[in-house]
Structures are given as structure tokens and as C-alpha cells.
């Protein structure tokens, strides 16, 4: 009682019983309510904004200063990029917990998780639903300078589709000094902190969760996967047409294979012949290509080409990577069994092996069960992929060829990171490099994501049209 009484001098208590009743009715009926500094709405999921949450402005300013002096630590994963410090501020929200319990007619646990976060230029927290066992109400108290929509950093709320996946942003809450937002954590409470684009402002907040019995979850939606395909019947002539001569040399293939077997990954620069490279990049920039947005945003956000709409040169490049001849070349470069006629690097008769490995007749005899699946993707500001529990976990060879990315810098994002399951530390980072073919063999404990492409790619990269492309294909033995 003493703590609550003390806090009541800091937290506004001007909302009398009739306001509380109206808010409770709106919350339970999934309606809306507005009274003075309080606004509640149920769309796209129940949430509420309380302005002037801390009654004592001087205290709020001192709190802001004290928090900014704390030793913040970088938090950088597939999902977010910001700095954070854990601080014991639960006493500040004790009265609020009791108020929420009354509002929700729910016993919330005394334990309150609270941390302080700073979002600065290009920091972001991507789409997620906050659901972890026991989390019931999420809250954010903003201690920010005057903030405009153009500064970024909004709390974006997502609508959901018929299978409870996030669809699109339907409401954006702009940070405001001494305002608090809270919402019910549920299977549909998908939200994000949009990228902060202001270069001279700090989005400081105290945020956390109140705990209680979780709401029931609907059955997990299993999204359809892209179909895998066997190789296309193309002979070795397609290799000589597209692939740089150095990688067609058997001795070079043996050297590449030895390096690949040592590290399970390799980058092959200048992989396509120069004239073919220019042809494909020009074709990818044509308006005739139909690009489909890939989602849902809690898993991925990028554009994939509709292969039925691509120009002939792009289609031919795609067919190169799906061809039987290329399956054989990959076998020779990696030592994987993607083709039954792959060279044995220990063979004593290289000339006979080379002749067999490149003859059209031999290719036609292949009985391999190897398959592949992939996409042609376009990456612009705001694109990313996220790690997810439903990610395919098989032994596989990833191929990535990036195009149109000359001058790309790592701090733009857009790089592919490989991590061990359950670990934050990166095992490997593959940067977008012009005409560089990356080959990475991953096991069942290795996952990958593409880091969020941030605003620097729009302001610091002079390469029009400020997008790059990749051929992303995965091969299975």
C-alpha cells in the first residue's frame, strides 16, 4: 500500500471510476474509448495510449537523464538492432499493475520484466507477436524528444489474415514524451518498431511485460513450401556459354573442392562471363518483370520474380543454375553427390575423368536424385528474412549469386548470416558482392537469415535504382 500510495503521486490518477468503467467496457467488448489523455482501441488488437503517464514532469526528466547515463549494450540479431540496459524499475509500475488487473479482471503476477532501450539511426525491431509463456500485457513508456512521423521509430500494429499470420501495418503509434502504450499479448498482437531514420534523435523507452495466464493459441499454420525440382536437361554447352573459363578448368575445380571441403563454404568471384553479367543485370531492371512480395512479415519481407514474366536472358541464367550440367559442375566444385558422374579428386586419370564429366552422352546417363529449389529476389530498403522455428533443417548446399550490388557496404544490411540453432553468434557472413558466387554447405543445426536493409542503402549508396538482386538456390543430394 505504501508503494502504491507513493507512486500515485508520480502517476496520473485523474481518471475516475466512470472513465475506468467505460474503458473496461470498451476493452471487453472490443470497442474503443477516448477520455482526456487516455485512448483505447481494439483494432487491430486491444491497445491503449496514456498521455502524461508520469504526473511529475520534473521526475520524468530526471528519470530520462538517469537512464541515459546507464551502460547500454548492443543487441543485434535477425529480429532487431538497438542498445539496451536492464534496470530495476518494476517499483515504478506497481500501481499500474493493480490498475491493469482491475481493467482486465485478471490477476497479474507481482514480477514485472522491465528494460530500457535506445533506438537510434537505423535501429529497428521487426515484426513479432511478443508471445512467450506467461506474458500477458506488454507496455512501453516513451521518454523521447519531440518526435515526428518522418523520424521513424513508430510502433506499427499489424492486421492478421485468416490463419493468424500478420498481413500489413494498419496503425502506427508515434512516440510521444511521457506517454505509455500497453496492449494485450495474444496470438494476433503482431507489431514492430519501424526503422529510426532521424540521425540526431534517441528513441528512449522503458518497456516490459506483466505476467499472467497466457491466452490459448490457435493451431500453428504450416505454410506451403516451394516445390523442389530435378535438374533441367541441358548439356555442357550452357556452362561454356555462361561460366567464366577459369571455373571450367579441371585443376581449378579440384583446388576449389579442396578449399570447400576444408571450410564448407567458398566465394567464387567473377563467376559469370562479363557480357552475360551485363545482359542479366540490365534485364533484371526492366519494368516488365512482375515482382511478388514475399511474406508473412514475421518471417520474411522481400520481392521474388515471377519466372513467367522474366526476359529471356534472365530465364536462361535461371536455367543455367537448374541444369544437369550445372549440377555436375557443382559436384566437381564441392565434392557433394549432386551428379553420379562427378569427378573423383583422387583419380589418377584426370584426362579421362574430364572427358567423361563434360560429355553430353555421359550427362544423359545420370540417375541422380538430387533436387533444387530457389528464387530470383530483389532487395531494397526494408527487406529482410528472419529465423523461425519452422525453418527447413536439412543438410543442403546454398548457392547465392548477387548482381547489381557494386559498392554495397556491410552497414547497409542485406548480408546473409549463418548461425547455429539457439545461438546468437554468427558462424559466417556472406556480403553482397558483384558477380560473386557463394556456396555454403549447412547441416541440420545451421540456420540463415538476411539482415534488414536499412536507410543507409538509400542515402549512402549511389547505385541506381538502389536495389540489388540475387539468384538464391538450395540443392539437396
PDB file of N, CA and C in Angstrom, residues 319-410:
ATOM      1  N   UNK A 319      17.922 -21.060 -65.785  1.00  0.00           N
ATOM      2  CA  UNK A 319      18.013 -22.436 -66.272  1.00  0.00           C
ATOM      3  C   UNK A 319      19.440 -22.966 -66.186  1.00  0.00           C
ATOM      4  N   UNK A 320      20.426 -22.073 -66.261  1.00  0.00           N
ATOM      5  CA  UNK A 320      21.814 -22.491 -66.051  1.00  0.00           C
ATOM      6  C   UNK A 320      21.957 -23.148 -64.682  1.00  0.00           C
ATOM      7  N   UNK A 321      21.489 -22.473 -63.639  1.00  0.00           N
ATOM      8  CA  UNK A 321      21.672 -22.978 -62.274  1.00  0.00           C
ATOM      9  C   UNK A 321      20.824 -24.216 -61.980  1.00  0.00           C
ATOM     10  N   UNK A 322      19.795 -24.442 -62.790  1.00  0.00           N
ATOM     11  CA  UNK A 322      18.935 -25.617 -62.603  1.00  0.00           C
ATOM     12  C   UNK A 322      19.272 -26.739 -63.578  1.00  0.00           C
ATOM     13  N   UNK A 323      20.301 -26.550 -64.379  1.00  0.00           N
ATOM     14  CA  UNK A 323      20.610 -27.521 -65.430  1.00  0.00           C
ATOM     15  C   UNK A 323      21.381 -28.719 -64.888  1.00  0.00           C
ATOM     16  N   UNK A 324      21.266 -29.825 -65.596  1.00  0.00           N
ATOM     17  CA  UNK A 324      22.016 -31.019 -65.213  1.00  0.00           C
ATOM     18  C   UNK A 324      23.515 -30.767 -65.293  1.00  0.00           C
ATOM     19  N   UNK A 325      23.932 -30.027 -66.308  1.00  0.00           N
ATOM     20  CA  UNK A 325      25.355 -29.721 -66.439  1.00  0.00           C
ATOM     21  C   UNK A 325      25.859 -28.940 -65.229  1.00  0.00           C
ATOM     22  N   UNK A 326      25.038 -28.028 -64.703  1.00  0.00           N
ATOM     23  CA  UNK A 326      25.471 -27.249 -63.544  1.00  0.00           C
ATOM     24  C   UNK A 326      25.479 -28.106 -62.285  1.00  0.00           C
ATOM     25  N   UNK A 327      24.537 -29.041 -62.152  1.00  0.00           N
ATOM     26  CA  UNK A 327      24.572 -29.993 -61.036  1.00  0.00           C
ATOM     27  C   UNK A 327      25.908 -30.735 -61.033  1.00  0.00           C
ATOM     28  N   UNK A 328      26.355 -31.109 -62.217  1.00  0.00           N
ATOM     29  CA  UNK A 328      27.633 -31.811 -62.324  1.00  0.00           C
ATOM     30  C   UNK A 328      28.792 -30.889 -61.961  1.00  0.00           C
ATOM     31  N   UNK A 329      28.749 -29.649 -62.441  1.00  0.00           N
ATOM     32  CA  UNK A 329      29.797 -28.688 -62.100  1.00  0.00           C
ATOM     33  C   UNK A 329      29.845 -28.455 -60.587  1.00  0.00           C
ATOM     34  N   UNK A 330      28.693 -28.305 -59.961  1.00  0.00           N
ATOM     35  CA  UNK A 330      28.660 -28.128 -58.505  1.00  0.00           C
ATOM     36  C   UNK A 330      29.253 -29.331 -57.784  1.00  0.00           C
ATOM     37  N   UNK A 331      28.981 -30.513 -58.292  1.00  0.00           N
ATOM     38  CA  UNK A 331      29.572 -31.713 -57.694  1.00  0.00           C
ATOM     39  C   UNK A 331      31.084 -31.645 -57.750  1.00  0.00           C
ATOM     40  N   UNK A 332      31.612 -31.205 -58.874  1.00  0.00           N
ATOM     41  CA  UNK A 332      33.065 -31.111 -59.027  1.00  0.00           C
ATOM     42  C   UNK A 332      33.657 -30.005 -58.152  1.00  0.00           C
ATOM     43  N   UNK A 333      32.896 -28.939 -57.924  1.00  0.00           N
ATOM     44  CA  UNK A 333      33.397 -27.821 -57.125  1.00  0.00           C
ATOM     45  C   UNK A 333      33.306 -28.074 -55.624  1.00  0.00           C
ATOM     46  N   UNK A 334      32.404 -28.946 -55.212  1.00  0.00           N
ATOM     47  CA  UNK A 334      32.154 -29.128 -53.779  1.00  0.00           C
ATOM     48  C   UNK A 334      32.448 -30.528 -53.260  1.00  0.00           C
ATOM     49  N   UNK A 335      32.444 -31.521 -54.134  1.00  0.00           N
ATOM     50  CA  UNK A 335      32.594 -32.901 -53.692  1.00  0.00           C
ATOM     51  C   UNK A 335      31.286 -33.535 -53.246  1.00  0.00           C
ATOM     52  N   UNK A 336      30.192 -32.791 -53.330  1.00  0.00           N
ATOM     53  CA  UNK A 336      28.886 -33.343 -52.976  1.00  0.00           C
ATOM     54  C   UNK A 336      28.356 -34.209 -54.113  1.00  0.00           C
ATOM     55  N   UNK A 337      27.478 -35.122 -53.776  1.00  0.00           N
ATOM     56  CA  UNK A 337      26.956 -36.064 -54.766  1.00  0.00           C
ATOM     57  C   UNK A 337      25.675 -35.502 -55.373  1.00  0.00           C
ATOM     58  N   UNK A 338      25.846 -34.466 -56.189  1.00  0.00           N
ATOM     59  CA  UNK A 338      24.713 -33.887 -56.901  1.00  0.00           C
ATOM     60  C   UNK A 338      24.570 -34.475 -58.297  1.00  0.00           C
ATOM     61  N   UNK A 339      25.548 -35.277 -58.697  1.00  0.00           N
ATOM     62  CA  UNK A 339      25.525 -35.939 -60.003  1.00  0.00           C
ATOM     63  C   UNK A 339      26.357 -37.206 -59.897  1.00  0.00           C
ATOM     64  N   UNK A 340      25.888 -38.253 -60.514  1.00  0.00           N
ATOM     65  CA  UNK A 340      26.587 -39.541 -60.402  1.00  0.00           C
ATOM     66  C   UNK A 340      27.921 -39.551 -61.125  1.00  0.00           C
ATOM     67  N   UNK A 341      28.155 -38.600 -62.019  1.00  0.00           N
ATOM     68  CA  UNK A 341      29.388 -38.602 -62.806  1.00  0.00           C
ATOM     69  C   UNK A 341      30.390 -37.564 -62.320  1.00  0.00           C
ATOM     70  N   UNK A 342      30.235 -37.107 -61.102  1.00  0.00           N
ATOM     71  CA  UNK A 342      31.171 -36.116 -60.572  1.00  0.00           C
ATOM     72  C   UNK A 342      32.573 -36.684 -60.513  1.00  0.00           C
ATOM     73  N   UNK A 343      33.563 -35.810 -60.762  1.00  0.00           N
ATOM     74  CA  UNK A 343      34.964 -36.229 -60.725  1.00  0.00           C
ATOM     75  C   UNK A 343      35.374 -36.662 -59.331  1.00  0.00           C
ATOM     76  N   UNK A 344      36.189 -37.660 -59.247  1.00  0.00           N
ATOM     77  CA  UNK A 344      36.847 -38.056 -58.001  1.00  0.00           C
ATOM     78  C   UNK A 344      38.163 -37.307 -57.927  1.00  0.00           C
ATOM     79  N   UNK A 345      38.333 -36.401 -56.956  1.00  0.00           N
ATOM     80  CA  UNK A 345      39.566 -35.612 -56.891  1.00  0.00           C
ATOM     81  C   UNK A 345      40.811 -36.456 -56.697  1.00  0.00           C
ATOM     82  N   UNK A 346      40.663 -37.714 -56.263  1.00  0.00           N
ATOM     83  CA  UNK A 346      41.819 -38.584 -56.060  1.00  0.00           C
ATOM     84  C   UNK A 346      42.119 -39.439 -57.283  1.00  0.00           C
ATOM     85  N   UNK A 347      41.312 -39.237 -58.332  1.00  0.00           N
ATOM     86  CA  UNK A 347      41.503 -40.069 -59.521  1.00  0.00           C
ATOM     87  C   UNK A 347      42.863 -39.809 -60.148  1.00  0.00           C
ATOM     88  N   UNK A 348      43.502 -40.881 -60.685  1.00  0.00           N
ATOM     89  CA  UNK A 348      44.817 -40.747 -61.313  1.00  0.00           C
ATOM     90  C   UNK A 348      44.698 -40.438 -62.793  1.00  0.00           C
ATOM     91  N   UNK A 349      43.503 -40.546 -63.347  1.00  0.00           N
ATOM     92  CA  UNK A 349      43.339 -40.335 -64.777  1.00  0.00           C
ATOM     93  C   UNK A 349      42.466 -39.109 -65.007  1.00  0.00           C
ATOM     94  N   UNK A 350      43.071 -37.917 -64.811  1.00  0.00           N
ATOM     95  CA  UNK A 350      42.304 -36.688 -64.891  1.00  0.00           C
ATOM     96  C   UNK A 350      41.723 -36.463 -66.275  1.00  0.00           C
ATOM     97  N   UNK A 351      42.486 -36.801 -67.309  1.00  0.00           N
ATOM     98  CA  UNK A 351      42.004 -36.540 -68.655  1.00  0.00           C
ATOM     99  C   UNK A 351      40.759 -37.359 -68.955  1.00  0.00           C
ATOM    100  N   UNK A 352      40.775 -38.629 -68.529  1.00  0.00           N
ATOM    101  CA  UNK A 352      39.610 -39.479 -68.759  1.00  0.00           C
ATOM    102  C   UNK A 352      38.422 -38.970 -67.955  1.00  0.00           C
ATOM    103  N   UNK A 353      38.671 -38.544 -66.690  1.00  0.00           N
ATOM    104  CA  UNK A 353      37.600 -38.012 -65.856  1.00  0.00           C
ATOM    105  C   UNK A 353      37.004 -36.753 -66.471  1.00  0.00           C
ATOM    106  N   UNK A 354      37.894 -35.869 -66.953  1.00  0.00           N
ATOM    107  CA  UNK A 354      37.417 -34.606 -67.501  1.00  0.00           C
ATOM    108  C   UNK A 354      36.563 -34.845 -68.730  1.00  0.00           C
ATOM    109  N   UNK A 355      36.999 -35.774 -69.563  1.00  0.00           N
ATOM    110  CA  UNK A 355      36.235 -36.061 -70.771  1.00  0.00           C
ATOM    111  C   UNK A 355      34.871 -36.632 -70.414  1.00  0.00           C
ATOM    112  N   UNK A 356      34.847 -37.533 -69.416  1.00  0.00           N
ATOM    113  CA  UNK A 356      33.588 -38.139 -69.009  1.00  0.00           C
ATOM    114  C   UNK A 356      32.666 -37.105 -68.361  1.00  0.00           C
ATOM    115  N   UNK A 357      33.251 -36.217 -67.568  1.00  0.00           N
ATOM    116  CA  UNK A 357      32.444 -35.269 -66.810  1.00  0.00           C
ATOM    117  C   UNK A 357      31.845 -34.179 -67.670  1.00  0.00           C
ATOM    118  N   UNK A 358      32.319 -34.007 -68.888  1.00  0.00           N
ATOM    119  CA  UNK A 358      31.802 -32.923 -69.714  1.00  0.00           C
ATOM    120  C   UNK A 358      31.140 -33.405 -70.994  1.00  0.00           C
ATOM    121  N   UNK A 359      31.012 -34.685 -71.168  1.00  0.00           N
ATOM    122  CA  UNK A 359      30.406 -35.195 -72.398  1.00  0.00           C
ATOM    123  C   UNK A 359      28.895 -35.223 -72.275  1.00  0.00           C
ATOM    124  N   UNK A 360      28.219 -34.826 -73.354  1.00  0.00           N
ATOM    125  CA  UNK A 360      26.761 -34.815 -73.349  1.00  0.00           C
ATOM    126  C   UNK A 360      26.199 -36.202 -73.138  1.00  0.00           C
ATOM    127  N   UNK A 361      26.813 -37.197 -73.741  1.00  0.00           N
ATOM    128  CA  UNK A 361      26.311 -38.566 -73.608  1.00  0.00           C
ATOM    129  C   UNK A 361      26.355 -39.022 -72.163  1.00  0.00           C
ATOM    130  N   UNK A 362      27.449 -38.682 -71.467  1.00  0.00           N
ATOM    131  CA  UNK A 362      27.580 -39.103 -70.076  1.00  0.00           C
ATOM    132  C   UNK A 362      26.541 -38.416 -69.201  1.00  0.00           C
ATOM    133  N   UNK A 363      26.298 -37.121 -69.448  1.00  0.00           N
ATOM    134  CA  UNK A 363      25.328 -36.389 -68.651  1.00  0.00           C
ATOM    135  C   UNK A 363      23.951 -37.022 -68.751  1.00  0.00           C
ATOM    136  N   UNK A 364      23.597 -37.481 -69.941  1.00  0.00           N
ATOM    137  CA  UNK A 364      22.269 -38.052 -70.140  1.00  0.00           C
ATOM    138  C   UNK A 364      22.072 -39.348 -69.378  1.00  0.00           C
ATOM    139  N   UNK A 365      23.162 -39.979 -68.935  1.00  0.00           N
ATOM    140  CA  UNK A 365      23.049 -41.245 -68.216  1.00  0.00           C
ATOM    141  C   UNK A 365      22.858 -41.057 -66.709  1.00  0.00           C
ATOM    142  N   UNK A 366      22.836 -39.815 -66.262  1.00  0.00           N
ATOM    143  CA  UNK A 366      22.784 -39.571 -64.817  1.00  0.00           C
ATOM    144  C   UNK A 366      21.495 -40.103 -64.197  1.00  0.00           C
ATOM    145  N   UNK A 367      21.643 -40.812 -63.076  1.00  0.00           N
ATOM    146  CA  UNK A 367      20.484 -41.319 -62.350  1.00  0.00           C
ATOM    147  C   UNK A 367      20.361 -40.678 -60.988  1.00  0.00           C
ATOM    148  N   UNK A 368      20.934 -39.499 -60.803  1.00  0.00           N
ATOM    149  CA  UNK A 368      20.957 -38.834 -59.506  1.00  0.00           C
ATOM    150  C   UNK A 368      19.550 -38.456 -59.057  1.00  0.00           C
ATOM    151  N   UNK A 369      19.361 -38.445 -57.744  1.00  0.00           N
ATOM    152  CA  UNK A 369      18.088 -38.000 -57.167  1.00  0.00           C
ATOM    153  C   UNK A 369      18.195 -36.584 -56.602  1.00  0.00           C
ATOM    154  N   UNK A 370      19.288 -35.894 -56.891  1.00  0.00           N
ATOM    155  CA  UNK A 370      19.471 -34.535 -56.384  1.00  0.00           C
ATOM    156  C   UNK A 370      18.385 -33.606 -56.930  1.00  0.00           C
ATOM    157  N   UNK A 371      17.992 -32.636 -56.092  1.00  0.00           N
ATOM    158  CA  UNK A 371      16.953 -31.677 -56.472  1.00  0.00           C
ATOM    159  C   UNK A 371      17.380 -30.281 -56.022  1.00  0.00           C
ATOM    160  N   UNK A 372      16.663 -29.276 -56.511  1.00  0.00           N
ATOM    161  CA  UNK A 372      16.957 -27.897 -56.111  1.00  0.00           C
ATOM    162  C   UNK A 372      15.662 -27.109 -55.994  1.00  0.00           C
ATOM    163  N   UNK A 373      15.756 -25.985 -55.308  1.00  0.00           N
ATOM    164  CA  UNK A 373      14.632 -25.064 -55.176  1.00  0.00           C
ATOM    165  C   UNK A 373      15.208 -23.672 -54.957  1.00  0.00           C
ATOM    166  N   UNK A 374      14.569 -22.658 -55.511  1.00  0.00           N
ATOM    167  CA  UNK A 374      15.121 -21.324 -55.323  1.00  0.00           C
ATOM    168  C   UNK A 374      14.249 -20.227 -55.887  1.00  0.00           C
ATOM    169  N   UNK A 375      14.800 -19.008 -55.851  1.00  0.00           N
ATOM    170  CA  UNK A 375      14.089 -17.813 -56.292  1.00  0.00           C
ATOM    171  C   UNK A 375      15.086 -16.820 -56.863  1.00  0.00           C
ATOM    172  N   UNK A 376      14.559 -15.911 -57.674  1.00  0.00           N
ATOM    173  CA  UNK A 376      15.278 -14.697 -58.050  1.00  0.00           C
ATOM    174  C   UNK A 376      14.672 -13.578 -57.211  1.00  0.00           C
ATOM    175  N   UNK A 377      15.502 -12.904 -56.409  1.00  0.00           N
ATOM    176  CA  UNK A 377      14.971 -11.960 -55.430  1.00  0.00           C
ATOM    177  C   UNK A 377      15.482 -10.544 -55.685  1.00  0.00           C
ATOM    178  N   UNK A 378      14.661  -9.571 -55.320  1.00  0.00           N
ATOM    179  CA  UNK A 378      15.068  -8.161 -55.371  1.00  0.00           C
ATOM    180  C   UNK A 378      15.057  -7.608 -53.948  1.00  0.00           C
ATOM    181  N   UNK A 379      16.146  -6.890 -53.612  1.00  0.00           N
ATOM    182  CA  UNK A 379      16.326  -6.366 -52.261  1.00  0.00           C
ATOM    183  C   UNK A 379      16.388  -4.844 -52.300  1.00  0.00           C
ATOM    184  N   UNK A 380      15.518  -4.212 -51.529  1.00  0.00           N
ATOM    185  CA  UNK A 380      15.510  -2.764 -51.374  1.00  0.00           C
ATOM    186  C   UNK A 380      15.402  -2.445 -49.883  1.00  0.00           C
ATOM    187  N   UNK A 381      15.426  -1.176 -49.566  1.00  0.00           N
ATOM    188  CA  UNK A 381      15.313  -0.768 -48.166  1.00  0.00           C
ATOM    189  C   UNK A 381      14.058  -1.383 -47.527  1.00  0.00           C
ATOM    190  N   UNK A 382      14.220  -1.928 -46.316  1.00  0.00           N
ATOM    191  CA  UNK A 382      13.111  -2.531 -45.593  1.00  0.00           C
ATOM    192  C   UNK A 382      12.988  -4.029 -45.773  1.00  0.00           C
ATOM    193  N   UNK A 383      13.786  -4.623 -46.668  1.00  0.00           N
ATOM    194  CA  UNK A 383      13.704  -6.070 -46.898  1.00  0.00           C
ATOM    195  C   UNK A 383      14.525  -6.834 -45.858  1.00  0.00           C
ATOM    196  N   UNK A 384      14.132  -8.088 -45.597  1.00  0.00           N
ATOM    197  CA  UNK A 384      14.827  -8.926 -44.612  1.00  0.00           C
ATOM    198  C   UNK A 384      14.259 -10.332 -44.664  1.00  0.00           C
ATOM    199  N   UNK A 385      14.933 -11.256 -44.009  1.00  0.00           N
ATOM    200  CA  UNK A 385      14.344 -12.547 -43.633  1.00  0.00           C
ATOM    201  C   UNK A 385      14.687 -12.797 -42.170  1.00  0.00           C
ATOM    202  N   UNK A 386      13.857 -13.586 -41.495  1.00  0.00           N
ATOM    203  CA  UNK A 386      14.033 -13.862 -40.071  1.00  0.00           C
ATOM    204  C   UNK A 386      14.183 -15.355 -39.827  1.00  0.00           C
ATOM    205  N   UNK A 387      14.879 -15.683 -38.751  1.00  0.00           N
ATOM    206  CA  UNK A 387      14.923 -17.071 -38.301  1.00  0.00           C
ATOM    207  C   UNK A 387      13.547 -17.456 -37.770  1.00  0.00           C
ATOM    208  N   UNK A 388      13.201 -18.728 -37.940  1.00  0.00           N
ATOM    209  CA  UNK A 388      11.885 -19.161 -37.486  1.00  0.00           C
ATOM    210  C   UNK A 388      11.925 -20.629 -37.136  1.00  0.00           C
ATOM    211  N   UNK A 389      11.112 -21.012 -36.164  1.00  0.00           N
ATOM    212  CA  UNK A 389      11.091 -22.407 -35.716  1.00  0.00           C
ATOM    213  C   UNK A 389      10.744 -23.370 -36.835  1.00  0.00           C
ATOM    214  N   UNK A 390       9.985 -22.901 -37.815  1.00  0.00           N
ATOM    215  CA  UNK A 390       9.553 -23.784 -38.894  1.00  0.00           C
ATOM    216  C   UNK A 390      10.545 -23.835 -40.048  1.00  0.00           C
ATOM    217  N   UNK A 391      11.697 -23.174 -39.908  1.00  0.00           N
ATOM    218  CA  UNK A 391      12.697 -23.204 -40.975  1.00  0.00           C
ATOM    219  C   UNK A 391      13.109 -24.634 -41.280  1.00  0.00           C
ATOM    220  N   UNK A 392      13.296 -24.899 -42.572  1.00  0.00           N
ATOM    221  CA  UNK A 392      13.725 -26.222 -43.001  1.00  0.00           C
ATOM    222  C   UNK A 392      15.117 -26.517 -42.456  1.00  0.00           C
ATOM    223  N   UNK A 393      15.269 -27.666 -41.805  1.00  0.00           N
ATOM    224  CA  UNK A 393      16.557 -28.026 -41.205  1.00  0.00           C
ATOM    225  C   UNK A 393      17.014 -29.353 -41.796  1.00  0.00           C
ATOM    226  N   UNK A 394      17.713 -29.252 -42.923  1.00  0.00           N
ATOM    227  CA  UNK A 394      18.261 -30.404 -43.618  1.00  0.00           C
ATOM    228  C   UNK A 394      19.690 -30.080 -44.041  1.00  0.00           C
ATOM    229  N   UNK A 395      20.455 -31.121 -44.344  1.00  0.00           N
ATOM    230  CA  UNK A 395      21.742 -30.913 -44.987  1.00  0.00           C
ATOM    231  C   UNK A 395      21.470 -30.366 -46.383  1.00  0.00           C
ATOM    232  N   UNK A 396      22.144 -29.285 -46.741  1.00  0.00           N
ATOM    233  CA  UNK A 396      21.854 -28.655 -48.029  1.00  0.00           C
ATOM    234  C   UNK A 396      23.023 -27.783 -48.457  1.00  0.00           C
ATOM    235  N   UNK A 397      23.084 -27.526 -49.763  1.00  0.00           N
ATOM    236  CA  UNK A 397      24.070 -26.617 -50.341  1.00  0.00           C
ATOM    237  C   UNK A 397      23.341 -25.368 -50.805  1.00  0.00           C
ATOM    238  N   UNK A 398      23.708 -24.222 -50.225  1.00  0.00           N
ATOM    239  CA  UNK A 398      23.124 -22.946 -50.636  1.00  0.00           C
ATOM    240  C   UNK A 398      24.006 -22.291 -51.682  1.00  0.00           C
ATOM    241  N   UNK A 399      23.376 -21.829 -52.750  1.00  0.00           N
ATOM    242  CA  UNK A 399      24.057 -21.038 -53.774  1.00  0.00           C
ATOM    243  C   UNK A 399      23.465 -19.646 -53.752  1.00  0.00           C
ATOM    244  N   UNK A 400      24.334 -18.649 -53.789  1.00  0.00           N
ATOM    245  CA  UNK A 400      23.879 -17.263 -53.804  1.00  0.00           C
ATOM    246  C   UNK A 400      24.754 -16.482 -54.773  1.00  0.00           C
ATOM    247  N   UNK A 401      24.132 -15.930 -55.802  1.00  0.00           N
ATOM    248  CA  UNK A 401      24.827 -15.070 -56.756  1.00  0.00           C
ATOM    249  C   UNK A 401      24.167 -13.704 -56.711  1.00  0.00           C
ATOM    250  N   UNK A 402      24.904 -12.680 -56.285  1.00  0.00           N
ATOM    251  CA  UNK A 402      24.348 -11.334 -56.173  1.00  0.00           C
ATOM    252  C   UNK A 402      24.761 -10.495 -57.371  1.00  0.00           C
ATOM    253  N   UNK A 403      23.815  -9.687 -57.843  1.00  0.00           N
ATOM    254  CA  UNK A 403      24.011  -8.872 -59.038  1.00  0.00           C
ATOM    255  C   UNK A 403      23.498  -7.457 -58.780  1.00  0.00           C
ATOM    256  N   UNK A 404      24.134  -6.483 -59.424  1.00  0.00           N
ATOM    257  CA  UNK A 404      23.697  -5.102 -59.281  1.00  0.00           C
ATOM    258  C   UNK A 404      24.010  -4.500 -57.932  1.00  0.00           C
ATOM    259  N   UNK A 405      25.035  -5.017 -57.252  1.00  0.00           N
ATOM    260  CA  UNK A 405      25.329  -4.564 -55.881  1.00  0.00           C
ATOM    261  C   UNK A 405      26.698  -3.906 -55.768  1.00  0.00           C
ATOM    262  N   UNK A 406      27.252  -3.446 -56.871  1.00  0.00           N
ATOM    263  CA  UNK A 406      28.567  -2.812 -56.830  1.00  0.00           C
ATOM    264  C   UNK A 406      28.561  -1.625 -55.863  1.00  0.00           C
ATOM    265  N   UNK A 407      29.529  -1.586 -54.953  1.00  0.00           N
ATOM    266  CA  UNK A 407      29.619  -0.507 -53.977  1.00  0.00           C
ATOM    267  C   UNK A 407      28.814  -0.729 -52.714  1.00  0.00           C
ATOM    268  N   UNK A 408      28.180  -1.883 -52.591  1.00  0.00           N
ATOM    269  CA  UNK A 408      27.386  -2.174 -51.388  1.00  0.00           C
ATOM    270  C   UNK A 408      28.287  -2.275 -50.161  1.00  0.00           C
ATOM    271  N   UNK A 409      27.817  -1.735 -49.024  1.00  0.00           N
ATOM    272  CA  UNK A 409      28.587  -1.759 -47.789  1.00  0.00           C
ATOM    273  C   UNK A 409      27.865  -2.583 -46.725  1.00  0.00           C
ATOM    274  N   UNK A 410      28.632  -3.186 -45.829  1.00  0.00           N
ATOM    275  CA  UNK A 410      28.044  -4.068 -44.825  1.00  0.00           C
ATOM    276  C   UNK A 410      27.060  -3.337 -43.923  1.00  0.00           C
TER     277      UNK A 410
END
